[in-house]
mmCIF file of N, CA and C in Angstrom:
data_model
loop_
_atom_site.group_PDB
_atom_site.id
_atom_site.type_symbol
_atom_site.label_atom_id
_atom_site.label_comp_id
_atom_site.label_asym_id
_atom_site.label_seq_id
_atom_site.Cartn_x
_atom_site.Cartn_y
_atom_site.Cartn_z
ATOM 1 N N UNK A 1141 104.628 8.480 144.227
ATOM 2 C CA UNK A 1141 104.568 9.920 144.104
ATOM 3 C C UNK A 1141 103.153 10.323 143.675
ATOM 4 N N UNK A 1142 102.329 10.816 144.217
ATOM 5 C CA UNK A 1142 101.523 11.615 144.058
ATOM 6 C C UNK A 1142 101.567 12.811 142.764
ATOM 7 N N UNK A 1143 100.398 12.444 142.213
ATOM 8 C CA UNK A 1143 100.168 13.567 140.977
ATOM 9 C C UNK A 1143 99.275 14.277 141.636
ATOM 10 N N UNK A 1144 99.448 15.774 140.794
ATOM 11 C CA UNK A 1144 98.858 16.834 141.558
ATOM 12 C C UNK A 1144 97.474 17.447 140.215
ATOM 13 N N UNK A 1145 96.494 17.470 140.463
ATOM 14 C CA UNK A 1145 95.920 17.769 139.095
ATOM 15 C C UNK A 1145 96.007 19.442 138.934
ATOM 16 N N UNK A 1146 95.946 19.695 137.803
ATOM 17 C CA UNK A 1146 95.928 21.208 137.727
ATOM 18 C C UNK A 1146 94.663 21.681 136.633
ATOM 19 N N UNK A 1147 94.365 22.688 136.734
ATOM 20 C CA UNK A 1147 93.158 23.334 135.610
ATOM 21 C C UNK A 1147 93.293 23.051 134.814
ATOM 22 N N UNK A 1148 92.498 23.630 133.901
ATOM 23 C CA UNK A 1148 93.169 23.470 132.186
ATOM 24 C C UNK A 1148 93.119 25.277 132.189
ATOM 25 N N UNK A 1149 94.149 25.351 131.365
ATOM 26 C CA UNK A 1149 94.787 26.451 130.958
ATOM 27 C C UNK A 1149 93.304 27.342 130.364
ATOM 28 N N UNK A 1150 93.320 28.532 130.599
ATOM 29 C CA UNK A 1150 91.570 28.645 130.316
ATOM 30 C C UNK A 1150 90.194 28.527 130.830
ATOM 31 N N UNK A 1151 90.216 27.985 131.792
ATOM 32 C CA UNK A 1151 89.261 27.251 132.646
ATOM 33 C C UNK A 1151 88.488 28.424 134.118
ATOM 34 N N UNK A 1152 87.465 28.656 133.754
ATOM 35 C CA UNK A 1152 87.049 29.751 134.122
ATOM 36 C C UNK A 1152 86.707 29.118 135.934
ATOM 37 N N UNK A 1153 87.191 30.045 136.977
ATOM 38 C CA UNK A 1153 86.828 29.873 138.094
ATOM 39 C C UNK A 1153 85.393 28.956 138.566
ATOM 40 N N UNK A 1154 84.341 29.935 138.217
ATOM 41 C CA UNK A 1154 83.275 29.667 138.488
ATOM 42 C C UNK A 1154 82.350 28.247 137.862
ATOM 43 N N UNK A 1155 83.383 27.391 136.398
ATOM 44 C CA UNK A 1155 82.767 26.250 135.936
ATOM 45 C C UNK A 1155 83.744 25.498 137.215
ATOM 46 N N UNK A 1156 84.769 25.888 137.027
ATOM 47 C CA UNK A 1156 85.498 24.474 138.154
ATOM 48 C C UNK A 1156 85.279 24.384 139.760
ATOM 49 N N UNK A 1157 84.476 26.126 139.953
ATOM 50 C CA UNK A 1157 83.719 25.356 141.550
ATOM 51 C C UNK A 1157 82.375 24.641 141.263
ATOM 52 N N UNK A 1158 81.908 24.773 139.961
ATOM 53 C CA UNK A 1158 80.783 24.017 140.062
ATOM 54 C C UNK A 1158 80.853 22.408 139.693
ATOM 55 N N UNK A 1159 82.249 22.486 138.704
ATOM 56 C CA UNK A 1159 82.725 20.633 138.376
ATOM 57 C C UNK A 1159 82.778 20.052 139.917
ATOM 58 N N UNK A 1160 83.453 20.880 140.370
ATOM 59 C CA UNK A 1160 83.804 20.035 141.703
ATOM 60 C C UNK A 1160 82.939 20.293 142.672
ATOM 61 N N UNK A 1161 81.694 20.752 142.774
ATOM 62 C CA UNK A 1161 80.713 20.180 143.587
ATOM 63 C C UNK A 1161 79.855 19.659 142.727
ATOM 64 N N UNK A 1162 80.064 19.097 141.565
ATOM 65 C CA UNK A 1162 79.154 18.172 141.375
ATOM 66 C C UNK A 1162 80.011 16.967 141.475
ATOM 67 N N UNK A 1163 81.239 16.856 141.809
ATOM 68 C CA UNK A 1163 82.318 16.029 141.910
ATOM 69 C C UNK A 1163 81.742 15.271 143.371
ATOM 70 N N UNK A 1164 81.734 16.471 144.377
ATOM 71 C CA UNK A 1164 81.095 16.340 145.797
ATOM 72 C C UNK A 1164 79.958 15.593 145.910
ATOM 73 N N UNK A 1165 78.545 16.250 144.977
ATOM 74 C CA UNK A 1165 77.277 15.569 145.059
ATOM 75 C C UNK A 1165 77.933 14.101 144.815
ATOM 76 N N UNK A 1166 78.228 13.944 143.881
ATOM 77 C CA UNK A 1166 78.692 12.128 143.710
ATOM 78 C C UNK A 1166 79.562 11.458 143.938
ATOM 79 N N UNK A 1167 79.628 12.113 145.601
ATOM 80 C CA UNK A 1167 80.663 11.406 146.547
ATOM 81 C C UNK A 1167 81.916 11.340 145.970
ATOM 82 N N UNK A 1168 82.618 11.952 145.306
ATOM 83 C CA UNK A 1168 83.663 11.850 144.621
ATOM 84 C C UNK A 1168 84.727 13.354 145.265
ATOM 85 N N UNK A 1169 85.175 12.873 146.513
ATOM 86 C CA UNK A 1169 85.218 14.136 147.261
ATOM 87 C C UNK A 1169 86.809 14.488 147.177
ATOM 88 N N UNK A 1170 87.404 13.586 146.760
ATOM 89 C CA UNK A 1170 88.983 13.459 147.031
ATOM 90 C C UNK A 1170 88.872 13.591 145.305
ATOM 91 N N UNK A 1171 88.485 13.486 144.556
ATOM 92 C CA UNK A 1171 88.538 14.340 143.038
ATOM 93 C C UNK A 1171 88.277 15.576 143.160
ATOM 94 N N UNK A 1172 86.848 15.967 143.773
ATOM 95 C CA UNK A 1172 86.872 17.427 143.886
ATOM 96 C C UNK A 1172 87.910 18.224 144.725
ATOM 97 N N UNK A 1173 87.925 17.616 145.819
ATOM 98 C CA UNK A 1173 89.284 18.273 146.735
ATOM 99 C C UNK A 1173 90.505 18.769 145.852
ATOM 100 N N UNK A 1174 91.415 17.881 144.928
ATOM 101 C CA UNK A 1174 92.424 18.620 143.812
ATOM 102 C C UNK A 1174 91.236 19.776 142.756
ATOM 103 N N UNK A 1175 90.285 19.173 142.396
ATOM 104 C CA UNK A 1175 89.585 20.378 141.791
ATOM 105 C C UNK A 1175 89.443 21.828 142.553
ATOM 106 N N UNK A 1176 89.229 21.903 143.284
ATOM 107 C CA UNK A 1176 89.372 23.144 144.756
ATOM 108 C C UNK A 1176 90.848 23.541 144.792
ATOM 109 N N UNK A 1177 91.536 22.357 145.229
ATOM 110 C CA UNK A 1177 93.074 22.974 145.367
ATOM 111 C C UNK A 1177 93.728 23.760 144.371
ATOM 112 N N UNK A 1178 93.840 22.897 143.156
ATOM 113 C CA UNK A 1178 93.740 23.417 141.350
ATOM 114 C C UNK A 1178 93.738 25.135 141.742
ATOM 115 N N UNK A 1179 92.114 25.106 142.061
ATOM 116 C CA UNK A 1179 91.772 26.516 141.854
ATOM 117 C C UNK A 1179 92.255 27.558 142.411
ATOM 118 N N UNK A 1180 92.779 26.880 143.921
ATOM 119 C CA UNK A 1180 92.783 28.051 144.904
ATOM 120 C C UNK A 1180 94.540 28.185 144.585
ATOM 121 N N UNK A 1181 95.173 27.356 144.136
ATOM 122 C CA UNK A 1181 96.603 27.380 143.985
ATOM 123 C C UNK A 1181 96.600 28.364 142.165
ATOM 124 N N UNK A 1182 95.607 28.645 141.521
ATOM 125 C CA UNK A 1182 95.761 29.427 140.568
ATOM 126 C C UNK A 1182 95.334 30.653 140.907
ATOM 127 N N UNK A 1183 94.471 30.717 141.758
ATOM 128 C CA UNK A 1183 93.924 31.776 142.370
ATOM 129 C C UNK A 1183 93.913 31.866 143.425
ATOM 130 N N UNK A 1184 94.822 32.254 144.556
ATOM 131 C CA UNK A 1184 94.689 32.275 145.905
ATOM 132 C C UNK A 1184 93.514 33.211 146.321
ATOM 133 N N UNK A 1185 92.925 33.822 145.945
ATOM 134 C CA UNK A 1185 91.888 35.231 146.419
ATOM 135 C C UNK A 1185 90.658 34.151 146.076
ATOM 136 N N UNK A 1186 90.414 33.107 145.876
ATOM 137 C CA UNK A 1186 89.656 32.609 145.352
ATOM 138 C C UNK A 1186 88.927 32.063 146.721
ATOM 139 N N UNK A 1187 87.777 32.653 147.546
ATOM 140 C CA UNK A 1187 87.526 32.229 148.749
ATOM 141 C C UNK A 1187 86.288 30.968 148.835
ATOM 142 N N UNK A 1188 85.577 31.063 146.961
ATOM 143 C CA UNK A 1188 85.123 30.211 147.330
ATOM 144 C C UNK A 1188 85.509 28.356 147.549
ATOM 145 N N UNK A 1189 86.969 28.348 146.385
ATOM 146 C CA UNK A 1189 87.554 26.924 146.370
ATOM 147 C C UNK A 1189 88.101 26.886 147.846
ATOM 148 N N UNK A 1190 88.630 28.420 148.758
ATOM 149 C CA UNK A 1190 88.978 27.837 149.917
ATOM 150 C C UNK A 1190 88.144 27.189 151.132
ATOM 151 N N UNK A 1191 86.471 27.299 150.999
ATOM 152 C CA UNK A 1191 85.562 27.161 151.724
ATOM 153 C C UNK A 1191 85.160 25.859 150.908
ATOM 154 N N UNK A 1192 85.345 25.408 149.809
ATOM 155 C CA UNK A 1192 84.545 24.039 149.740
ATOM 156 C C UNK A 1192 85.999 23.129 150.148
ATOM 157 N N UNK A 1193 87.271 23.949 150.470
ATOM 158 C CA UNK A 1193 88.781 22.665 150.725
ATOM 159 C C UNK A 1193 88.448 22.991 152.106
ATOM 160 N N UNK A 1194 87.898 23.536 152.973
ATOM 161 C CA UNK A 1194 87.823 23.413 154.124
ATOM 162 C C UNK A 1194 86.165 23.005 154.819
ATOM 163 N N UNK A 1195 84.406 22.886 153.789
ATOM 164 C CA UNK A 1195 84.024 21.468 154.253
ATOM 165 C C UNK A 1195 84.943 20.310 154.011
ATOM 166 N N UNK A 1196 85.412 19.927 152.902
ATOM 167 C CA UNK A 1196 85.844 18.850 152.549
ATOM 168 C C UNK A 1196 86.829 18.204 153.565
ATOM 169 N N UNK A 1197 87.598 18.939 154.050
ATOM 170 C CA UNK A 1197 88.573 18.471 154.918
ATOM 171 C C UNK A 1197 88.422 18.358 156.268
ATOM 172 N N UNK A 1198 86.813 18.867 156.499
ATOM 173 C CA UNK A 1198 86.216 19.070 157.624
ATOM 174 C C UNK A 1198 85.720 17.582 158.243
ATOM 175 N N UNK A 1199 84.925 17.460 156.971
ATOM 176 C CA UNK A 1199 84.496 15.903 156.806
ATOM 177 C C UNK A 1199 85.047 14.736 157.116
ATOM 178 N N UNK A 1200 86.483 15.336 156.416
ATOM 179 C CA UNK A 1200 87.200 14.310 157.007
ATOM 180 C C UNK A 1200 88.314 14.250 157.702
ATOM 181 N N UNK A 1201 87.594 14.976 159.001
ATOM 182 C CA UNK A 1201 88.049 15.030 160.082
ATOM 183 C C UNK A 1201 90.129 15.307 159.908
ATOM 184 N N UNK A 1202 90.264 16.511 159.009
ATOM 185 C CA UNK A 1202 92.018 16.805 158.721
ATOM 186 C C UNK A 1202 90.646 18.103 159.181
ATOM 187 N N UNK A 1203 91.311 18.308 160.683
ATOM 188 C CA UNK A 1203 90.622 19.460 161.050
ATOM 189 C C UNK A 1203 91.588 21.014 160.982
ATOM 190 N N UNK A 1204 92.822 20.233 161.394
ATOM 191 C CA UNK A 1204 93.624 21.724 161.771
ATOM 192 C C UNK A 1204 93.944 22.495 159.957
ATOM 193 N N UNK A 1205 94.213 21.917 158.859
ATOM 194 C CA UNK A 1205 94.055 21.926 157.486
ATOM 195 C C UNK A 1205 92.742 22.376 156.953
ATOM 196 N N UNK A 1206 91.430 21.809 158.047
ATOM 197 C CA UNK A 1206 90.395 23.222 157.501
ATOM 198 C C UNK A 1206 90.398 24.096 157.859
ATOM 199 N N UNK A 1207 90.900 23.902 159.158
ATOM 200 C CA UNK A 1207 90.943 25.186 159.776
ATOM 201 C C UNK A 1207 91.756 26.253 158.812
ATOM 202 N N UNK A 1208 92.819 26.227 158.291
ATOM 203 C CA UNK A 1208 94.051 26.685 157.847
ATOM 204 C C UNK A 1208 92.972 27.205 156.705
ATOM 205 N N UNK A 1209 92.400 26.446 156.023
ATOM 206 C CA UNK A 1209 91.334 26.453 154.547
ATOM 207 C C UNK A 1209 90.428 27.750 155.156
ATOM 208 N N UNK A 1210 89.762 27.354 156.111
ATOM 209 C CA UNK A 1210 88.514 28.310 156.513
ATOM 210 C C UNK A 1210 89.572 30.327 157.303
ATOM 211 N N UNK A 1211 90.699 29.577 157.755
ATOM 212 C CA UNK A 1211 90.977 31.381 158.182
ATOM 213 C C UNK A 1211 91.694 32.070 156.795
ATOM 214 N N UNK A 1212 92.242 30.956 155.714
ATOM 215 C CA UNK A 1212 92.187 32.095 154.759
ATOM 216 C C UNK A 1212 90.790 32.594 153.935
ATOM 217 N N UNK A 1213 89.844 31.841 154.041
ATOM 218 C CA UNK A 1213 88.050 32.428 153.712
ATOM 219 C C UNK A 1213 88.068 33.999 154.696
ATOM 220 N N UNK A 1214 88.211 33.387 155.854
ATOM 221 C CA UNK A 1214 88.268 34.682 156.826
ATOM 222 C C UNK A 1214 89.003 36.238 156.333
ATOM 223 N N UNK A 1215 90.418 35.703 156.228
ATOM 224 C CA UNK A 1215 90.951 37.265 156.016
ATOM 225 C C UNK A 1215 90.573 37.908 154.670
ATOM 226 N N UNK A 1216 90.499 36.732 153.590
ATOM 227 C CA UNK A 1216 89.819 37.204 152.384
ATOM 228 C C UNK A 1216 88.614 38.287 152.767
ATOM 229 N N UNK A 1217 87.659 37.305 153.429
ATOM 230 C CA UNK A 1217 86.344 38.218 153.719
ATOM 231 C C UNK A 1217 85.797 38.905 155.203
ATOM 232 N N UNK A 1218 86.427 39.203 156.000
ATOM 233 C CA UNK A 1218 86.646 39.219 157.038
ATOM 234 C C UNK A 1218 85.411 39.792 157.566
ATOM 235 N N UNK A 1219 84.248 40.304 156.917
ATOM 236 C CA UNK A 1219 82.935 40.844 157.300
ATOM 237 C C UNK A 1219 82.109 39.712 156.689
ATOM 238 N N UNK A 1220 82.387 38.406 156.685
ATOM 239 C CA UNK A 1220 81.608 37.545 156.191
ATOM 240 C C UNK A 1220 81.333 36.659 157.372
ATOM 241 N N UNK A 1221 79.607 36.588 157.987
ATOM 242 C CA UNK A 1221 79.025 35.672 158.717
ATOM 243 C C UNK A 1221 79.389 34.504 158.528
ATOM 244 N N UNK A 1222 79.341 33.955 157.967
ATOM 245 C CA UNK A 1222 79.768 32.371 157.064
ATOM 246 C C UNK A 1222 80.667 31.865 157.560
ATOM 247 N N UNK A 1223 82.211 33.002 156.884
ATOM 248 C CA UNK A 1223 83.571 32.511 157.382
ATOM 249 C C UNK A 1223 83.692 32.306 158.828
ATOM 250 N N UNK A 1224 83.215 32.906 159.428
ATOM 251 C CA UNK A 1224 83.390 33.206 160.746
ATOM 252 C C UNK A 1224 82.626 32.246 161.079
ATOM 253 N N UNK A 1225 81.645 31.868 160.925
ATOM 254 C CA UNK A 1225 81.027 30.323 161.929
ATOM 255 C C UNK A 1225 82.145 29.031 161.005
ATOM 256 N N UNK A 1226 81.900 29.201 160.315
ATOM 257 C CA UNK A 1226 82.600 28.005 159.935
ATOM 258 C C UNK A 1226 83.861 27.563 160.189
ATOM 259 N N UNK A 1227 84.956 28.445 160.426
ATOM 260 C CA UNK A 1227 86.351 28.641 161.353
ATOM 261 C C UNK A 1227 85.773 28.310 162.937
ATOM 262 N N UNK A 1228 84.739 28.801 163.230
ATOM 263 C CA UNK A 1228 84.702 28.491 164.578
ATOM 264 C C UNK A 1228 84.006 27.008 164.974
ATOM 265 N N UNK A 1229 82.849 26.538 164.030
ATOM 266 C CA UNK A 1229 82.782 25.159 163.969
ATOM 267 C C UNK A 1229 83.870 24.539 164.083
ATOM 268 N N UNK A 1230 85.172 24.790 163.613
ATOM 269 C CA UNK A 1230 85.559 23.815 163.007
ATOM 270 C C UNK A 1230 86.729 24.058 164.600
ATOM 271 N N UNK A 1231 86.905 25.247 165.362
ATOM 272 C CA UNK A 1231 88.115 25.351 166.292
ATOM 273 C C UNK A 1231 87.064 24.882 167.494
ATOM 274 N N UNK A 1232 85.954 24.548 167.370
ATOM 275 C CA UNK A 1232 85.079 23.987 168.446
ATOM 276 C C UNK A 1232 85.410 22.354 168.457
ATOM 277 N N UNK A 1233 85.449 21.988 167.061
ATOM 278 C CA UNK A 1233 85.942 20.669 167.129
ATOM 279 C C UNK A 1233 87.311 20.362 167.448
ATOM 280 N N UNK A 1234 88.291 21.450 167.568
ATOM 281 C CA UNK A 1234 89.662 20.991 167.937
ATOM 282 C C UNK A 1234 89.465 21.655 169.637
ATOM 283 N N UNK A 1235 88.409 21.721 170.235
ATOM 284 C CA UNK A 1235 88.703 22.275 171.526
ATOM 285 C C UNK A 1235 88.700 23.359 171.826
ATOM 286 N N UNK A 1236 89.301 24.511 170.869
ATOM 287 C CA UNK A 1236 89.769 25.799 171.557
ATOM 288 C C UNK A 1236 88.365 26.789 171.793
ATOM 289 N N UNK A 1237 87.673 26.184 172.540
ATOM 290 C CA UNK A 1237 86.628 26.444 173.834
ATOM 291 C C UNK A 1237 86.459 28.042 173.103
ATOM 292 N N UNK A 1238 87.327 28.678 173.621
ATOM 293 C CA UNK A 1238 87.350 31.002 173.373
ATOM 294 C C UNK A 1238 87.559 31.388 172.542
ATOM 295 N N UNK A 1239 88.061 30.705 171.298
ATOM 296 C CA UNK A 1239 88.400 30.979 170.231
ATOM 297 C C UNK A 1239 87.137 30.799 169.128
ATOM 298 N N UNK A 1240 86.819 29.524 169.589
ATOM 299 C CA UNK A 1240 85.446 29.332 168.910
ATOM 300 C C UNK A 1240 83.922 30.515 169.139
ATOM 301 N N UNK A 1241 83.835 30.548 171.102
ATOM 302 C CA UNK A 1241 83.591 31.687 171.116
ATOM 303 C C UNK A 1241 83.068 32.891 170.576
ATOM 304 N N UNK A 1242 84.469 33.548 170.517
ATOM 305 C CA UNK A 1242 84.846 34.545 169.663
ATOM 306 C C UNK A 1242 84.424 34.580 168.426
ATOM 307 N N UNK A 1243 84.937 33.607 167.531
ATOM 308 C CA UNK A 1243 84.056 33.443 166.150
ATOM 309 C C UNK A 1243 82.985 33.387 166.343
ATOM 310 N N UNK A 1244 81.956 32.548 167.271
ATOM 311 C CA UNK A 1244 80.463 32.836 166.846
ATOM 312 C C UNK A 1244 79.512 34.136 167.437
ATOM 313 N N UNK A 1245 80.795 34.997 168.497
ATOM 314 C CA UNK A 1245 79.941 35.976 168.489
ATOM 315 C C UNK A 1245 80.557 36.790 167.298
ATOM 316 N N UNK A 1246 81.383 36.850 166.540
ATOM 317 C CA UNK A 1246 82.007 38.134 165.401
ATOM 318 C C UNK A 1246 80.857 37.325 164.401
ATOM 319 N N UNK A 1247 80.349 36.420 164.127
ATOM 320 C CA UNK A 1247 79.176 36.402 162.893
ATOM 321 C C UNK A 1247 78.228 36.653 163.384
ATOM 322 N N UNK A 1248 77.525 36.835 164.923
ATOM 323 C CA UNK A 1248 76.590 37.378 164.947
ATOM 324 C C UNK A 1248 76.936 38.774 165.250
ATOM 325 N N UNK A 1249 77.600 38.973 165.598
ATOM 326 C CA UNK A 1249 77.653 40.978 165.083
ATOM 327 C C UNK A 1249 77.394 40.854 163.722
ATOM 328 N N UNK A 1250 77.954 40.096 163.027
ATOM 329 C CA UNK A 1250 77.976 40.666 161.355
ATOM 330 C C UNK A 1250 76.539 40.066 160.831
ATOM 331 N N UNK A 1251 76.220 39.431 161.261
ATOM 332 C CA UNK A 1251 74.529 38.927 161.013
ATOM 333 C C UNK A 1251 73.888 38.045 162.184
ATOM 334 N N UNK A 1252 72.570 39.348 162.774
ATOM 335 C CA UNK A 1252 71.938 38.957 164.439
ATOM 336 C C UNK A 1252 71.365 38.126 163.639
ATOM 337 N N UNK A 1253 70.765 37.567 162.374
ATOM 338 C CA UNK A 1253 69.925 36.543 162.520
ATOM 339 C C UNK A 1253 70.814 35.362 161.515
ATOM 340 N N UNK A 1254 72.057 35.293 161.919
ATOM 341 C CA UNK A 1254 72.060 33.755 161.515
ATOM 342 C C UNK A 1254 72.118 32.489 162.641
ATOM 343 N N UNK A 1255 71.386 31.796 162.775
ATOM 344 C CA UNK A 1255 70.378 31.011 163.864
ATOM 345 C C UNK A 1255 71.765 29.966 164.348
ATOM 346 N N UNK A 1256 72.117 29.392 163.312
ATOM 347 C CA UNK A 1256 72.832 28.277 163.322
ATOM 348 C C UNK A 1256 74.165 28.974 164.747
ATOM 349 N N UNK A 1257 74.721 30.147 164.246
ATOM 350 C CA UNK A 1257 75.939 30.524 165.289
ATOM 351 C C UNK A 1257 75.178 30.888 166.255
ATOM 352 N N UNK A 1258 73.824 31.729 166.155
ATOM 353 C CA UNK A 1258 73.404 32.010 168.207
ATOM 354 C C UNK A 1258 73.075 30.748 168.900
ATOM 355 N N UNK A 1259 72.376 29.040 167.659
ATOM 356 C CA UNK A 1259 72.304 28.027 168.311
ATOM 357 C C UNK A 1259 73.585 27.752 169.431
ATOM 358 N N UNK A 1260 74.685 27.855 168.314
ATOM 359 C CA UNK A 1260 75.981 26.922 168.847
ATOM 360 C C UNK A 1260 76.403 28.152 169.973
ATOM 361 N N UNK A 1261 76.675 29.231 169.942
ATOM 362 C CA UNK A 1261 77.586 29.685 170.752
ATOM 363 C C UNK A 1261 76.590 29.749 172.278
ATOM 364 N N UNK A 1262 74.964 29.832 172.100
ATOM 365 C CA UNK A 1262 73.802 29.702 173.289
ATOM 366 C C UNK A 1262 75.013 27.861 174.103
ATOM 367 N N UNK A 1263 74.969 26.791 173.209
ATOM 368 C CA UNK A 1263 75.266 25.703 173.421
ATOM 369 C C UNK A 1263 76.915 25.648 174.277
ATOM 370 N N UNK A 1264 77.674 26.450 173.474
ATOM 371 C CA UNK A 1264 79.290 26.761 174.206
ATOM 372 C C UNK A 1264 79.151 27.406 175.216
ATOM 373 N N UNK A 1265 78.159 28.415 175.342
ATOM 374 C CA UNK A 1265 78.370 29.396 176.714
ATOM 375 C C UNK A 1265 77.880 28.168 177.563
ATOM 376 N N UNK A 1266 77.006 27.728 177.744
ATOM 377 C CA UNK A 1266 76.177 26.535 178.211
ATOM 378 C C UNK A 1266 76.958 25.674 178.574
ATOM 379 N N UNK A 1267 78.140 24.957 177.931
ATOM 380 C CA UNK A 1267 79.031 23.830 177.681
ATOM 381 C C UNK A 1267 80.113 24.178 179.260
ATOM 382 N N UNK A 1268 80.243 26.233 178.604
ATOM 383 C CA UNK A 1268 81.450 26.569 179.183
ATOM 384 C C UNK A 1268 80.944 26.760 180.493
ATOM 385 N N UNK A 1269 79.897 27.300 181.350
ATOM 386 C CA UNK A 1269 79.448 27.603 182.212
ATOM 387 C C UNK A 1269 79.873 26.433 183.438
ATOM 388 N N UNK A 1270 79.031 24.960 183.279
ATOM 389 C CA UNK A 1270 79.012 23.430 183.574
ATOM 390 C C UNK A 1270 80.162 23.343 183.277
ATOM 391 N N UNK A 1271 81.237 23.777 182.442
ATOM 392 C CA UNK A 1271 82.193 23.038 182.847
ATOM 393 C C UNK A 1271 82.061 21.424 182.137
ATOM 394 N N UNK A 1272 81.389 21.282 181.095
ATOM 395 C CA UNK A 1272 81.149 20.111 180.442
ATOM 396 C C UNK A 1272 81.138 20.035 178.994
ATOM 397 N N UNK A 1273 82.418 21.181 178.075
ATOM 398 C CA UNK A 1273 82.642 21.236 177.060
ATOM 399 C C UNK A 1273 83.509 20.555 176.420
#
């Protein structure tokens, strides 16, 4: 049976996203991962523990579970560049070709200069065109 860790009673949001990316820096990613969960299960509105449980799970390749991690970042913030590439990184890696798309043009409406989504979605239209995505 699996133990589940929980906060400590008291334990202010913003020290336990930073325990657990320093949990992260020292490869200690499946400690920080319950540190994230902890948080986001005391605080569901909490978008930033849901964006470090969805790199984390990204990493390791439990894609459809970041995904799940990264679209609640989304509806939380739904005018956030960020959420929106990073949901779509991550539905690029499960395939869904238009969906991904879609996400990287809704972060560049919400920000023309973040480079990283006009790279990738220049690369998908490209992919999708050829027929070699």
């Amino acid at each position: 049976m699996a133990t589940t860790w929980a906060a400590p009673p008291g334990a202010r949001p913003g020290l336990l996203i930073r325990f657990g990316r320093v949990l992260t820096a020292f490869k200690l990613k499946g400690l920080a991962l319950h540190v994230f969960r902890a948080l986001a299960r005391r605080d569901p509105a909490c978008g930033e523990a849901w964006n470090c449980i969805g790199f984390i799970l990204t990493e390791r390749r439990r894609l459809e579970e970041a995904l799940d991690a990264f679209d609640r970042v989304r509806a939380l913030a739904p005018n956030d560049p960020a959420a929106q590439f990073n949901a779509a990184f991550v539905l690029q890696r499960l395939g869904r070709r238009a969906e991904a798309i879609e996400g990287l043009r809704r972060a560049l409406t919400l920000d023309p200069s973040l480079e990283r989504a006009r790279a990738a979605l220049q690369r998908s239209e490209a992919q999708e065109k050829n027929g070699t995505y």
